[in-house]
Amino acid sequence: MPEREQLIKKIFPKVRALCRERGVEFTEIDLRWGITEIEAHTRNTVRICLEEIDRCRPYFLGIIGSRYGWIPELSVLAQNATLFQEYPWLEQFAKDKKSITDIEFFHGAISKPDTTSAFIYEQTVTRKPEDAAPIDDLRSRIIDAGVPYEQFSSPEELGEKVLRDLTAILDRDWPAKHELTPVERERNPHEAYARNRTHSYIANPEYYSIFEKFVDGLSSMVYRQDKNFLRPSTTDNRQSTPLILWGKSGFGKSALVAHLTNEYKQKHPEAFIIRHFVGATAGASSSDDVIRHVMLEIKERYDLTDELPQSNLQEEFPIWLAKIREGEKLILAIDAVNQLTGIGNEMHWLPEFIPANVRLLISTTPELPLEQLRKRNWQEIEVKPLAPSQRKRITQEFLAHYHKHLEHEQLEVIANEPKLQSPLYLRTLLEELRIFGSRSRLDQQLADYISSSDEAELFQKVLARMETDHGEAVVRSIMSAIWASRFGLSETELLGVTGLTRLALSEFLIALEFHLMQRTGLFTFFHNYLRQAIEFRYLATDDEKKAAHKKLAEYFSKQDYTERRSNEEPYQWIESGEREKLLEMFGDSHLFLLLATPERHYELLGYWTKAEANDELATIYSKMFDCAKSDHRPEEQVKLFTVLGGFLTAASKLDLAQQVLEEAVSVAQKVYGDDHRETANTLRELATVYLHQSNFTEAEKAYNKTIDSFEKLGDLKELSESLSNLAAVNYRLGKYDEALNSQRKALEIATKVYGRIHPIVSEHLNNLATILNWLNSTEEARILWEEAIDIGSRTRGKTHPQTITHRMNLAKVFTARNQYYESLEIYTDALRILNDSLGNKHSLLSYAYKERSEVQLFLRAFKEAESDCSKSIDIYSIIYGVDHLLSIGSYLRMARIKKEEGENNESIKLYKRCLPLVIEKLGVSHQESINTAKHYYEVLQKADWREEIEDLLYLFPTLQSS
């Protein structure tokens, strides 16, 4: 049929592309396409057609051609025992000899007329009398029902009308936008997972009552269950005590978490709720995945400018939790932490101190995570198994929906079988019983399923039954493909990967409805038992697993360049072990642009690390850069080079990043001019590279040009940020007046954009105060820091890490005024708060120890100063390594302490180790290099180390005169 050819091959690909731009998956269901005559005339075909129409509601397209169509025989349809029960009107249609087309049109459009989402088109042709009369009747019923109806004379005209109507639906239901935001891309699978989990959940009001009291802060109402006694959980008004839901696998913990949060959201629509279901996707299974998801949600909620960290996520997690605004609660639900990959289930990544306005709900099985979490003395509730009466009620209600029932004795078997305490086991059993055709053998079938030792064995029997019904090849191909996918597969993708007919796929997907769920049009497994059963049955060896991943990799590598392809192809090549194919893919500039957005830098870097190919990163991207210079249009070069430069900066390939971005700026200036946004953005990326390289002279030039552009463009937010960056660069260059002026202007603009009471303004106040303090304007610095602290306290909270940082900076004013005990009190208080909120291995804690050590040094408390400095060194070294500038700074503080204690030889050893590292990182002319050399020179003189003095003077000849 040429009309179908036109739609399938020309129109639907266009619709699919439009959908993917909007984060929607489009799949056309056309059961006549590629179906044999024998298949079309079976009793099951009619059922499948009607069930597929139900799955597609409210969307329906009908085409009336030259023929009325195949008329199913009443006797054939009657062989399907429940068909007429489920579709009572169908029996009369069969008696009236209605065609399958008529049946479908009635079910999809006429019986439930939808004048906005169903469309019927009729071809203007001459028909045979036996077809003309029933089609005339069908047309009349369509028009009488008010279903949109049009005629067409050619396949091309039909295609135009269908494209027009489907585009209108897209514009109405999924308004156009470029792509899903990072937080939507992260959030949507979890929301879909929650919807699927609550679909058949049997609510227990007792759990919600406990949960509501927990959220409202009535923690005395919740008790920890610990073996044979109950005791109240401990509370602290500075922090929140989390709640742990635990129970055996299959007892419905995920459904309970989804239900509790859904119910609360319905009652409190404005509530800030984040739900993360571990294992909901392949990209949701590590502790880093959890932390990153939470950060993205917080960033969107408060419209934060903070960039997500590329590393040290565990260290940054408490800081992001502390960003929750005063007066608001975050309900954070993390489900199935027992499924976390790696060492995530040891729970070290989860802060012990949870801020007072965060309500943390965690679910787990009684495994390692529960053991670790119990050490924290948090509140907990055991999710209880189904009672016998509940099992009876669920069984009766479920089977009644399908017009079936069990005998009293069979119900008693279900009520008294211990394994059926598990909601998953029970529901799976009921799904199997409802499709079992022989009532005489029902007792035998029930006994067989119940005889399974556990869910794992049960699902092996389910798969065996599926193979009997659908064929082993069909089950293996579909299930292996879904198993291997990262985020699941659409129906179109399943057809392409497996090569099955539409009928075979539809029949299988409908039969497996309970065990599969859909997230944004992608099919994946409802629970892990099925995944494990498939792996055991079909993918037992590494070679079989790799082959499944390779098959998907090859399929996606031939698709259009879309976000969908970028989500699957690199993952599949990694898992298939096809390293060369992966490296080839890395060099594809079109795919790179999809993978290397700032939000996905961490993901792309992770692929390189998993491939153990970091040494080849610069080579491949250098080749991409060279090829693009000759193969791409200038506008494409600017886009590619800017993205490439940003990614190379994140990957610490600064020399290549500089080369790429300098070329990007040059091309952008030729194509767009100096004052275009593309040029300004590219220049800002280049300035960032210079800053990382400590090339402050070039950074200053780049920031000045960026500032000029943003000023002309009227982009005040970017202008303010660039001015603040320039101020830091100018100070490094010794241009103190310029630094001061830039930072004052940045503050003025930020105040205009955000208002005075805003966390970004507090940052600018802090930066200005820091410069003034450097310039010994301590009184003005004190006033600004106090204002920054006040704003931070009001917008972020008094104990927020950033507010604490500003307070520690204020302590420097007291230190400069010899008010050492005031400084000591601030640092000691800061250390207490930071240790509670961030744990004992955070960089801010290290900074506080370092600064307190200086105060102790002024007080001549050498033992205490040395202890604090050692702690600072330990923390910085663990986080960044011993040769990082922050670690070196603490080592240099220790060198000063040793010098003041008179331990000159120990001090010299430290200076001798650290000075070359400072010079290597900052350059010999940098002020910090000079200051370090000066302190080193002083201690060498005291110790009279003449040879070392001569070597030092060779590098710093001005030391002798100073």
CSV table of C-alpha atoms in Angstrom, one decimal, residues 233-510:
chain,number,residue,atom,x,y,z
A,233,SER,CA,15.8,7.9,68.3
A,234,THR,CA,18.2,10.6,69.4
A,235,THR,CA,17.5,14.1,68.3
A,236,ASP,CA,19.5,17.3,68.0
A,237,ASN,CA,18.0,20.7,67.1
A,238,ARG,CA,20.9,21.4,64.8
A,239,GLN,CA,20.4,18.4,62.7
A,240,SER,CA,17.8,16.0,61.4
A,241,THR,CA,17.6,12.3,62.2
A,242,PRO,CA,17.0,10.3,59.0
A,243,LEU,CA,14.5,7.4,58.7
A,244,ILE,CA,15.4,4.0,57.4
A,245,LEU,CA,12.8,1.7,55.7
A,246,TRP,CA,14.1,-1.8,55.6
A,247,GLY,CA,12.7,-5.2,54.6
A,248,LYS,CA,13.4,-8.3,52.6
A,249,SER,CA,13.8,-8.0,48.8
A,250,GLY,CA,10.4,-8.1,47.1
A,251,PHE,CA,8.5,-6.7,50.1
A,252,GLY,CA,7.5,-3.5,48.2
A,253,LYS,CA,9.9,-1.0,49.7
A,254,SER,CA,10.3,0.9,46.4
A,255,ALA,CA,6.6,1.0,45.9
A,256,LEU,CA,6.2,2.3,49.5
A,257,VAL,CA,8.8,5.0,49.0
A,258,ALA,CA,7.0,6.1,45.8
A,259,HIS,CA,3.6,6.0,47.5
A,260,LEU,CA,4.7,8.0,50.6
A,261,THR,CA,6.3,10.8,48.5
A,262,ASN,CA,3.4,10.8,46.1
A,263,GLU,CA,0.9,11.2,48.8
A,264,TYR,CA,2.9,14.0,50.5
A,265,LYS,CA,3.3,15.8,47.3
A,266,GLN,CA,-0.5,15.7,46.6
A,267,LYS,CA,-1.1,17.2,50.0
A,268,HIS,CA,1.7,19.7,49.8
A,269,PRO,CA,2.2,20.7,46.1
A,270,GLU,CA,5.0,23.2,46.8
A,271,ALA,CA,7.1,20.7,48.8
A,272,PHE,CA,10.7,20.2,47.7
A,273,ILE,CA,11.0,16.4,47.1
A,274,ILE,CA,13.9,14.6,45.5
A,275,ARG,CA,13.5,10.9,44.8
A,276,HIS,CA,16.4,8.7,43.6
A,277,PHE,CA,15.7,5.0,42.9
A,278,VAL,CA,19.0,3.2,42.8
A,279,GLY,CA,19.1,1.0,39.7
A,280,ALA,CA,16.2,2.8,38.0
A,281,THR,CA,18.7,3.3,35.1
A,282,ALA,CA,22.3,2.2,34.4
A,283,GLY,CA,23.2,5.8,35.2
A,284,ALA,CA,21.6,5.8,38.7
A,285,SER,CA,23.5,3.0,40.4
A,286,SER,CA,26.5,4.6,42.1
A,287,SER,CA,26.9,6.9,45.1
A,288,ASP,CA,28.2,9.6,42.7
A,289,ASP,CA,25.0,9.2,40.6
A,290,VAL,CA,22.9,9.9,43.7
A,291,ILE,CA,24.9,12.9,44.8
A,292,ARG,CA,24.9,14.4,41.3
A,293,HIS,CA,21.2,14.0,41.0
A,294,VAL,CA,20.6,15.8,44.3
A,295,MET,CA,22.9,18.6,43.3
A,296,LEU,CA,21.1,19.1,40.0
A,297,GLU,CA,17.8,19.3,41.8
A,298,ILE,CA,19.1,21.8,44.4
A,299,LYS,CA,20.7,23.9,41.6
A,300,GLU,CA,17.4,24.2,39.7
A,301,ARG,CA,15.3,24.8,42.8
A,302,TYR,CA,17.2,27.9,43.8
A,303,ASP,CA,18.5,28.9,40.4
A,304,LEU,CA,22.1,28.6,41.6
A,305,THR,CA,25.0,29.7,39.5
A,306,ASP,CA,27.2,27.2,41.3
A,307,GLU,CA,28.7,24.7,38.9
A,308,LEU,CA,28.5,21.0,39.8
A,309,PRO,CA,31.9,19.7,40.8
A,310,GLN,CA,33.6,17.3,38.4
A,311,SER,CA,35.3,15.4,41.2
A,312,ASN,CA,35.3,15.0,45.0
A,313,LEU,CA,31.5,14.8,44.9
A,314,GLN,CA,31.4,13.1,48.3
A,315,GLU,CA,33.3,16.0,49.8
A,316,GLU,CA,31.0,18.5,48.2
A,317,PHE,CA,27.7,16.7,49.1
A,318,PRO,CA,27.3,18.2,52.6
A,319,ILE,CA,27.9,21.7,51.2
A,320,TRP,CA,25.1,21.3,48.7
A,321,LEU,CA,22.7,19.9,51.3
A,322,ALA,CA,23.5,23.0,53.4
A,323,LYS,CA,22.3,25.2,50.5
A,324,ILE,CA,18.6,24.4,51.4
A,325,ARG,CA,17.1,27.7,52.2
A,326,GLU,CA,15.9,28.5,55.7
A,327,GLY,CA,12.2,28.1,56.0
A,328,GLU,CA,12.0,25.3,53.5
A,329,LYS,CA,12.4,21.5,53.9
A,330,LEU,CA,14.0,19.1,51.5
A,331,ILE,CA,12.5,15.6,51.5
A,332,LEU,CA,15.2,13.4,50.1
A,333,ALA,CA,14.2,9.8,49.4
A,334,ILE,CA,17.0,7.4,48.4
A,335,ASP,CA,15.6,4.0,47.6
A,336,ALA,CA,17.5,0.6,47.5
A,337,VAL,CA,20.9,1.7,48.7
A,338,ASN,CA,21.7,-2.0,48.9
A,339,GLN,CA,22.0,-2.0,45.1
A,340,LEU,CA,24.7,0.7,45.0
A,341,THR,CA,27.7,-0.3,42.9
A,342,GLY,CA,31.3,-0.5,44.1
A,343,ILE,CA,31.8,0.4,47.7
A,344,GLY,CA,28.8,2.7,47.7
A,345,ASN,CA,26.7,0.3,49.8
A,346,GLU,CA,29.2,0.8,52.7
A,347,MET,CA,27.5,4.2,53.0
A,348,HIS,CA,30.7,6.2,53.7
A,349,TRP,CA,29.6,8.7,51.1
A,350,LEU,CA,26.5,9.7,53.1
A,351,PRO,CA,27.1,12.5,55.6
A,352,GLU,CA,26.5,11.6,59.2
A,353,PHE,CA,25.4,15.2,59.9
A,354,ILE,CA,22.1,15.9,58.1
A,355,PRO,CA,21.0,19.6,58.3
A,356,ALA,CA,17.8,20.3,60.3
A,357,ASN,CA,15.8,21.2,57.3
A,358,VAL,CA,16.6,18.0,55.3
A,359,ARG,CA,14.4,14.9,55.8
A,360,LEU,CA,16.3,11.9,54.6
A,361,LEU,CA,14.4,8.7,53.9
A,362,ILE,CA,16.5,5.6,52.9
A,363,SER,CA,15.3,2.2,52.0
A,364,THR,CA,17.4,-1.0,52.0
A,365,THR,CA,17.3,-4.7,52.4
A,366,PRO,CA,18.8,-6.2,55.7
A,367,GLU,CA,22.3,-6.3,54.2
A,368,LEU,CA,25.5,-4.3,54.6
A,369,PRO,CA,24.0,-0.8,54.3
A,370,LEU,CA,21.6,-1.5,57.1
A,371,GLU,CA,24.5,-2.7,59.3
A,372,GLN,CA,26.5,0.5,58.6
A,373,LEU,CA,23.5,2.8,59.0
A,374,ARG,CA,22.6,1.3,62.3
A,375,LYS,CA,25.9,2.5,63.7
A,376,ARG,CA,24.5,6.0,63.3
A,377,ASN,CA,21.5,5.3,65.6
A,378,TRP,CA,19.0,6.7,63.1
A,379,GLN,CA,15.3,5.9,63.1
A,380,GLU,CA,14.1,2.8,61.3
A,381,ILE,CA,11.0,0.9,60.4
A,382,GLU,CA,10.7,-2.6,59.1
A,383,VAL,CA,8.5,-3.1,56.1
A,384,LYS,CA,6.3,-6.0,57.2
A,385,PRO,CA,5.3,-9.0,54.9
A,386,LEU,CA,1.8,-9.4,53.6
A,387,ALA,CA,-0.6,-11.0,56.2
A,388,PRO,CA,-2.8,-14.0,55.1
A,389,SER,CA,-5.9,-11.8,54.9
A,390,GLN,CA,-4.1,-9.3,52.7
A,391,ARG,CA,-3.0,-12.1,50.4
A,392,LYS,CA,-6.6,-13.3,50.0
A,393,ARG,CA,-7.9,-9.9,49.3
A,394,ILE,CA,-5.3,-9.0,46.8
A,395,THR,CA,-5.8,-12.3,45.0
A,396,GLN,CA,-9.5,-12.0,44.8
A,397,GLU,CA,-9.5,-8.3,43.6
A,398,PHE,CA,-6.7,-9.0,41.1
A,399,LEU,CA,-8.4,-12.0,39.4
A,400,ALA,CA,-11.8,-10.5,39.5
A,401,HIS,CA,-10.5,-7.7,37.3
A,402,TYR,CA,-9.9,-10.4,34.6
A,403,HIS,CA,-13.3,-12.2,35.3
A,404,LYS,CA,-11.5,-15.1,37.1
A,405,HIS,CA,-11.6,-16.6,40.6
A,406,LEU,CA,-10.0,-19.3,42.7
A,407,GLU,CA,-11.7,-22.0,44.8
A,408,HIS,CA,-11.7,-21.7,48.5
A,409,GLU,CA,-9.0,-24.3,48.9
A,410,GLN,CA,-6.8,-22.6,46.4
A,411,LEU,CA,-7.2,-19.3,48.2
A,412,GLU,CA,-6.2,-21.0,51.5
A,413,VAL,CA,-3.0,-22.3,49.8
A,414,ILE,CA,-2.1,-18.7,48.8
A,415,ALA,CA,-3.0,-17.3,52.2
A,416,ASN,CA,-0.9,-19.9,54.1
A,417,GLU,CA,2.2,-20.1,51.9
A,418,PRO,CA,5.1,-18.2,53.6
A,419,LYS,CA,6.8,-17.3,50.3
A,420,LEU,CA,3.7,-15.4,49.2
A,421,GLN,CA,4.3,-12.9,52.1
A,422,SER,CA,6.4,-11.1,49.4
A,423,PRO,CA,4.2,-8.8,47.3
A,424,LEU,CA,6.5,-9.4,44.3
A,425,TYR,CA,6.2,-13.2,44.6
A,426,LEU,CA,2.4,-13.0,45.0
A,427,ARG,CA,1.9,-10.5,42.1
A,428,THR,CA,4.1,-12.6,39.8
A,429,LEU,CA,2.2,-15.7,40.7
A,430,LEU,CA,-1.1,-14.0,40.0
A,431,GLU,CA,0.1,-12.8,36.6
A,432,GLU,CA,1.0,-16.3,35.7
A,433,LEU,CA,-2.3,-17.7,36.9
A,434,ARG,CA,-4.5,-15.2,35.1
A,435,ILE,CA,-3.1,-16.3,31.7
A,436,PHE,CA,-3.1,-20.0,32.5
A,437,GLY,CA,-5.8,-21.6,30.2
A,438,SER,CA,-6.6,-25.0,31.8
A,439,ARG,CA,-8.7,-24.8,34.9
A,440,SER,CA,-8.5,-28.5,35.4
A,441,ARG,CA,-4.7,-28.3,35.8
A,442,LEU,CA,-4.8,-25.1,37.9
A,443,ASP,CA,-3.9,-26.9,41.2
A,444,GLN,CA,-0.9,-28.5,39.5
A,445,GLN,CA,0.3,-25.1,38.1
A,446,LEU,CA,-0.2,-23.4,41.4
A,447,ALA,CA,1.8,-26.0,43.2
A,448,ASP,CA,4.6,-25.8,40.7
A,449,TYR,CA,5.0,-22.1,41.0
A,450,ILE,CA,4.8,-22.2,44.8
A,451,SER,CA,7.4,-25.0,44.9
A,452,SER,CA,10.0,-22.5,43.7
A,453,SER,CA,12.6,-22.0,46.4
A,454,ASP,CA,12.8,-18.2,45.8
A,455,GLU,CA,12.0,-15.4,43.4
A,456,ALA,CA,15.1,-16.3,41.3
A,457,GLU,CA,13.7,-19.8,40.6
A,458,LEU,CA,10.2,-18.5,40.1
A,459,PHE,CA,11.4,-16.2,37.3
A,460,GLN,CA,13.2,-19.0,35.6
A,461,LYS,CA,9.8,-20.7,35.3
A,462,VAL,CA,8.2,-17.5,34.1
A,463,LEU,CA,10.8,-17.3,31.3
A,464,ALA,CA,10.3,-20.9,30.4
A,465,ARG,CA,6.5,-20.3,30.1
A,466,MET,CA,7.2,-17.2,27.9
A,467,GLU,CA,9.4,-19.4,25.6
A,468,THR,CA,6.5,-21.9,25.3
A,469,ASP,CA,4.1,-19.0,24.4
A,470,HIS,CA,6.2,-16.9,22.1
A,471,GLY,CA,9.2,-19.0,21.1
A,472,GLU,CA,12.7,-19.1,22.7
A,473,ALA,CA,14.2,-16.9,20.0
A,474,VAL,CA,11.7,-14.1,20.5
A,475,VAL,CA,12.1,-14.1,24.3
A,476,ARG,CA,15.9,-14.3,24.2
A,477,SER,CA,16.3,-11.6,21.6
A,478,ILE,CA,14.0,-9.1,23.3
A,479,MET,CA,15.0,-9.7,26.8
A,480,SER,CA,18.8,-9.7,26.0
A,481,ALA,CA,18.4,-6.4,24.2
A,482,ILE,CA,16.6,-4.7,27.1
A,483,TRP,CA,19.1,-6.2,29.6
A,484,ALA,CA,22.0,-4.8,27.7
A,485,SER,CA,20.5,-1.3,27.2
A,486,ARG,CA,21.6,1.6,29.4
A,487,PHE,CA,18.3,3.3,29.8
A,488,GLY,CA,15.9,0.8,28.1
A,489,LEU,CA,14.8,0.6,24.5
A,490,SER,CA,11.8,2.0,22.5
A,491,GLU,CA,9.6,-0.2,20.4
A,492,THR,CA,11.2,1.1,17.3
A,493,GLU,CA,14.6,0.3,18.6
A,494,LEU,CA,13.5,-3.2,19.7
A,495,LEU,CA,12.2,-3.8,16.2
A,496,GLY,CA,15.5,-2.7,14.7
A,497,VAL,CA,17.7,-4.6,17.1
A,498,THR,CA,15.8,-7.9,17.1
A,499,GLY,CA,14.4,-8.0,13.5
A,500,LEU,CA,11.1,-9.2,14.8
A,501,THR,CA,7.7,-8.5,13.2
A,502,ARG,CA,5.5,-5.9,14.7
A,503,LEU,CA,2.9,-8.6,15.6
A,504,ALA,CA,5.5,-10.7,17.4
A,505,LEU,CA,6.8,-7.7,19.4
A,506,SER,CA,3.4,-6.4,20.3
A,507,GLU,CA,2.1,-9.8,21.4
A,508,PHE,CA,5.2,-10.2,23.6
A,509,LEU,CA,5.1,-6.6,25.1
A,510,ILE,CA,1.4,-6.9,25.9
